[in-house]
Structure formats: C-alpha cells, structure tokens
Amino acid sequence: MRKILLLLFGISAFLMNAQQKVNEALKKELDEIMKVDQGYRMLFDTETTQEKKDQLLKELNIDKEEFKTKNWKLVAEHDSLNMQKIERIISQYGYPGKTLVGEPTNQAAWYVIQHSKNIGKYLPLIKEAGKKKEIPFTWVAMMEDRYLMYEDKEQIYGTQGKGEMTKDKDGKQIFVTFVWPVKDPENVNKLRKEAGFDSTIEENAKRMFGKDFKYEPYTLKQALELRNKNK
C-alpha cells in the first residue's frame, strides 16, 4: 500500500511539475498569433460560410473594403509581422513546443514558419522539435516536403500540392493542379504510414483538391515544364 501511495505521489508531482512548466503568457501570445495566421486563411477557404467570414473579419478587426482591395497582400503583411514575433520567441526560448506552451499551441510557430520563406533556416529546429516529441513528426514531414518543393526537388511524403498556370496544346492558358513530384512513388504510402499519416497519397490529394480529383504521379521534369510553358 505504501509503495502504491508513493507511486501515486510521484505521478502527481510529475504532473504538477509539467503544468508549472507551461508559460501562460507565451501561450497566450502564440494563441493570438495562430488565430491571425489561421483566421486570414479561412477567409479564402471555399468551405467557409459567408456568416463565418463576416465573424472572422470582425474578430480580426479587418475592414471589409481594405480586405477586398488588398486581398492576399493583407495576409502577406500579417505573415511578415507574425514571423518577426516568432523569430523573437525562438531566439529567447527555442522552439515553443508542447512542454513550454502545451497543445495545440505548439502548432503556432510551425504554422508561421510553414507559411514563410524561412523554412530552410528553421527546418533543423523543426526536426529537433520532432525528435524531442515537442511536435508530431507529421509536421516535420510536411515542412520538409514544402522545403524540397520550394527548392524544385522531389518531396518525400507527398504532402504538398501545386497549381501552375500553363498552356494547353492550342496555346490557351489553363490552371493545372497536381501533387508535387514524389521521390519514391512506389513506397510513398509506406513512408507516409511510418511517418504517422493516417491517409494515403491518393486520399490526401482529394483532401487538397477535392473529392473528384484523381492522383496522377508527375515527374520533376513534367512539373518544371508546366511552369516553363507559361513563361
């Protein structure tokens, strides 16, 4: 009985210690950053109702006319401001993972970096956070895939999609969406499962582009040719 009580005391002490490590002020700041990052993007989501969009505009203190005029430029402005805040936080605390700010707040810095041009700079930090279980490995995989896509290299896990303006055989401009080329198409679903994803590349493609989208593997050469056709 004494051993059980000691064990329970130890677990209780551990949980209390874990709770004490959460930086509430930092958590609040990151929650606000994530609210802005995700809120602006929901305004462009076709599944977001007009009622929800009006609510978001009010919550984010966005002027409707300014939003109509600036559109994605307004998002870019706030992304830049958010990145400055995240860089300051990282310089002080390192990656703000679940130990420091809990879940789901540990997503905030990841989202801002993922939506920035600084992925290459912070990818090693993200990989270390994944290794320490501060963030899920699936997030590491998604960021690595995006970095590889930005570098015009084949992705690993098939998490990234792309859209390119190109021209058809008659010279007419068309917009083509596709899953960015994968390094090992034959084993990509195995790699996805090992990484912790609960969907296949085919299922993920439908999530990105709609239920009627049919996944067709592109080679890197094909993907780059699509871009060059429009130049």
Coordinates of C-alpha atoms in Angstrom, one line a residue:
M1 CA 0.0 0.0 0.0
R2 CA 2.9 2.3 0.9
K3 CA 4.5 1.7 -2.5
I4 CA 1.2 2.5 -4.3
L5 CA 0.9 5.8 -2.4
L6 CA 4.5 6.7 -3.2
L7 CA 3.9 5.9 -6.8
L8 CA 0.7 8.0 -6.9
F9 CA 2.5 10.8 -5.2
G10 CA 5.3 10.6 -7.7
I11 CA 2.9 10.7 -10.6
S12 CA 1.0 13.6 -9.1
A13 CA 4.3 15.5 -8.5
F14 CA 5.3 14.9 -12.1
L15 CA 2.0 16.2 -13.5
M16 CA 2.1 19.3 -11.3
N17 CA 5.7 19.9 -12.4
A18 CA 4.6 19.5 -16.1
Q19 CA 1.8 22.0 -15.6
Q20 CA 4.1 24.5 -13.9
K21 CA 6.4 24.5 -17.0
V22 CA 3.7 25.9 -19.3
N23 CA 4.4 29.5 -19.9
E24 CA 1.0 31.0 -19.8
A25 CA 2.0 34.5 -21.1
L26 CA 3.8 32.9 -24.0
K27 CA 0.9 30.5 -24.6
K28 CA -1.5 33.5 -24.8
E29 CA 0.8 35.3 -27.3
L30 CA 1.2 32.3 -29.5
D31 CA -2.6 31.5 -29.5
E32 CA -3.2 35.0 -30.8
I33 CA -0.6 34.6 -33.5
M34 CA -2.2 31.3 -34.6
K35 CA -5.6 32.9 -34.5
V36 CA -4.4 35.5 -37.0
D37 CA -2.5 33.0 -39.2
Q38 CA -5.4 30.6 -39.5
G39 CA -8.2 33.2 -39.5
Y40 CA -6.9 35.0 -42.5
R41 CA -6.6 31.8 -44.4
M42 CA -10.1 30.7 -43.5
L43 CA -11.3 33.8 -45.3
F44 CA -10.1 32.3 -48.6
D45 CA -11.4 28.8 -47.9
T46 CA -14.3 27.9 -50.2
E47 CA -15.9 25.9 -47.4
T48 CA -16.1 28.9 -45.0
T49 CA -19.6 30.3 -45.0
Q50 CA -20.2 34.0 -45.5
E51 CA -21.5 34.2 -42.0
K52 CA -18.3 32.8 -40.6
K53 CA -16.2 35.1 -42.9
D54 CA -18.1 38.1 -41.5
Q55 CA -17.4 36.9 -38.0
L56 CA -13.7 36.5 -38.8
L57 CA -13.5 39.9 -40.3
K58 CA -14.9 41.3 -37.1
E59 CA -12.8 39.2 -34.7
L60 CA -9.6 40.1 -36.6
N61 CA -10.6 43.7 -36.9
I62 CA -10.3 43.7 -40.7
D63 CA -12.0 46.4 -42.7
K64 CA -14.1 44.8 -45.4
E65 CA -13.1 47.3 -48.1
E66 CA -9.5 47.1 -47.2
F67 CA -9.7 43.3 -47.4
K68 CA -11.4 43.5 -50.9
T69 CA -8.7 45.8 -52.1
K70 CA -5.6 44.1 -50.7
N71 CA -6.8 40.5 -50.6
W72 CA -3.8 38.2 -50.2
K73 CA -1.4 41.2 -49.8
L74 CA -3.1 41.7 -46.4
V75 CA -2.3 38.1 -45.5
A76 CA 1.3 38.6 -46.6
E77 CA 1.6 41.7 -44.4
H78 CA 0.4 39.8 -41.3
D79 CA 2.5 36.8 -42.1
S80 CA 5.6 39.0 -42.1
L81 CA 4.6 40.5 -38.7
N82 CA 3.9 37.1 -37.3
M83 CA 7.3 35.8 -38.5
Q84 CA 9.0 38.7 -36.7
K85 CA 7.3 37.7 -33.5
I86 CA 8.1 34.0 -33.9
E87 CA 11.8 34.8 -34.6
R88 CA 11.9 36.8 -31.3
I89 CA 10.3 34.0 -29.4
I90 CA 12.6 31.3 -30.9
S91 CA 15.7 33.4 -30.1
Q92 CA 14.5 33.6 -26.5
Y93 CA 13.0 30.1 -25.9
G94 CA 14.0 27.9 -28.8
Y95 CA 11.1 26.1 -30.4
P96 CA 7.9 26.7 -28.3
G97 CA 6.8 23.1 -28.1
K98 CA 4.2 21.3 -26.0
T99 CA 6.3 21.2 -22.9
L100 CA 6.5 25.0 -22.9
V101 CA 3.1 26.0 -24.2
G102 CA 1.0 22.9 -24.3
E103 CA -1.2 21.6 -27.2
P104 CA -2.5 22.8 -29.6
T105 CA -0.5 26.0 -29.0
N106 CA 2.7 24.1 -30.0
Q107 CA 1.4 24.4 -33.6
A108 CA 1.6 28.2 -33.7
A109 CA 5.3 28.7 -34.6
W110 CA 5.1 25.8 -37.0
Y111 CA 2.3 27.4 -39.0
V112 CA 4.0 30.7 -39.2
I113 CA 7.3 29.2 -40.4
Q114 CA 5.4 26.9 -42.9
H115 CA 3.8 30.0 -44.4
S116 CA 7.1 31.9 -44.7
K117 CA 10.1 32.0 -46.9
N118 CA 12.3 31.0 -43.9
I119 CA 11.7 27.2 -43.9
G120 CA 15.3 26.4 -44.9
K121 CA 16.5 28.4 -41.9
Y122 CA 14.3 26.8 -39.4
L123 CA 13.9 23.2 -40.7
P124 CA 16.8 21.9 -38.5
L125 CA 15.0 23.4 -35.5
I126 CA 11.7 21.8 -36.5
K127 CA 13.4 18.4 -37.0
E128 CA 14.9 18.7 -33.5
A129 CA 11.5 19.6 -32.0
G130 CA 10.0 16.5 -33.7
K131 CA 12.8 14.3 -32.4
K132 CA 12.1 15.5 -28.9
K133 CA 8.3 14.9 -29.3
E134 CA 7.6 18.6 -28.9
I135 CA 5.6 18.4 -32.2
P136 CA 4.3 15.4 -34.1
F137 CA 6.7 14.0 -36.8
T138 CA 3.9 14.5 -39.4
W139 CA 4.6 18.3 -39.1
V140 CA 8.3 17.7 -39.7
A141 CA 7.4 15.7 -42.8
M142 CA 5.1 18.4 -44.1
M143 CA 7.7 21.1 -43.7
E144 CA 10.5 19.1 -45.2
D145 CA 8.2 18.3 -48.2
R146 CA 7.4 22.0 -48.7
Y147 CA 11.1 22.9 -48.4
L148 CA 12.0 20.4 -51.1
M149 CA 9.2 21.7 -53.3
Y150 CA 10.4 25.3 -53.0
E151 CA 13.9 24.0 -53.9
D152 CA 12.5 22.4 -57.1
K153 CA 13.3 18.9 -55.7
E154 CA 11.1 15.8 -55.3
Q155 CA 9.2 15.6 -52.0
I156 CA 9.3 12.5 -49.8
Y157 CA 5.8 12.1 -48.2
G158 CA 3.5 13.6 -50.9
T159 CA 2.0 16.2 -48.6
Q160 CA 2.4 19.2 -50.9
G161 CA 0.2 20.1 -53.9
K162 CA 0.9 22.8 -56.5
G163 CA -1.0 24.8 -59.0
E164 CA 0.5 26.2 -62.2
M165 CA -0.8 28.4 -64.9
T166 CA 0.2 26.8 -68.2
K167 CA -0.9 26.4 -71.8
D168 CA -2.8 23.6 -73.4
K169 CA -2.0 22.3 -76.9
D170 CA -3.9 25.1 -78.5
G171 CA -1.9 27.8 -76.6
K172 CA -4.8 28.6 -74.3
Q173 CA -4.0 29.4 -70.7
I174 CA -5.2 26.8 -68.2
F175 CA -4.7 26.3 -64.4
V176 CA -3.4 22.8 -63.5
T177 CA -3.3 21.4 -60.0
F178 CA -1.2 18.4 -59.1
V179 CA 0.7 16.7 -56.3
W180 CA 4.3 17.8 -56.4
P181 CA 6.5 15.0 -57.6
V182 CA 7.5 12.3 -55.1
K183 CA 10.9 10.8 -54.9
D184 CA 9.8 7.2 -54.4
P185 CA 6.2 6.9 -55.7
E186 CA 6.1 3.1 -55.2
N187 CA 6.8 3.3 -51.5
V188 CA 5.3 6.7 -50.6
N189 CA 2.3 5.3 -48.8
K190 CA 4.6 3.1 -46.7
L191 CA 6.7 6.1 -45.8
R192 CA 3.5 8.1 -45.0
K193 CA 2.4 5.4 -42.6
E194 CA 5.8 5.2 -40.9
A195 CA 5.7 9.0 -40.5
G196 CA 2.3 8.8 -38.8
F197 CA -0.1 9.9 -41.5
D198 CA -3.4 8.2 -41.5
S199 CA -4.2 8.7 -45.2
T200 CA -2.6 7.5 -48.5
I201 CA -1.2 10.0 -51.0
E202 CA -4.3 9.4 -53.1
E203 CA -6.6 10.2 -50.2
N204 CA -4.6 13.3 -49.3
A205 CA -4.7 14.5 -52.9
K206 CA -8.5 14.5 -52.7
R207 CA -8.3 16.4 -49.4
M208 CA -6.2 19.1 -51.1
F209 CA -8.0 19.4 -54.4
G210 CA -11.5 17.9 -53.9
K211 CA -13.2 14.6 -53.8
D212 CA -13.3 14.3 -57.6
F213 CA -9.5 14.8 -58.0
K214 CA -7.6 11.8 -59.3
Y215 CA -4.0 11.5 -58.3
E216 CA -1.6 11.1 -61.2
P217 CA 2.2 11.0 -60.4
Y218 CA 4.2 13.7 -62.0
T219 CA 7.9 13.6 -62.7
L220 CA 10.0 16.5 -61.7
K221 CA 10.7 17.2 -65.4
Q222 CA 6.9 17.3 -66.1
A223 CA 6.3 19.7 -63.1
L224 CA 9.1 22.1 -64.2
E225 CA 8.0 22.0 -67.8
L226 CA 4.5 23.1 -66.7
R227 CA 5.9 26.2 -65.2
N228 CA 8.2 26.9 -68.1
K229 CA 5.3 26.7 -70.6
N230 CA 3.8 29.8 -69.2
K231 CA 6.9 31.9 -69.4

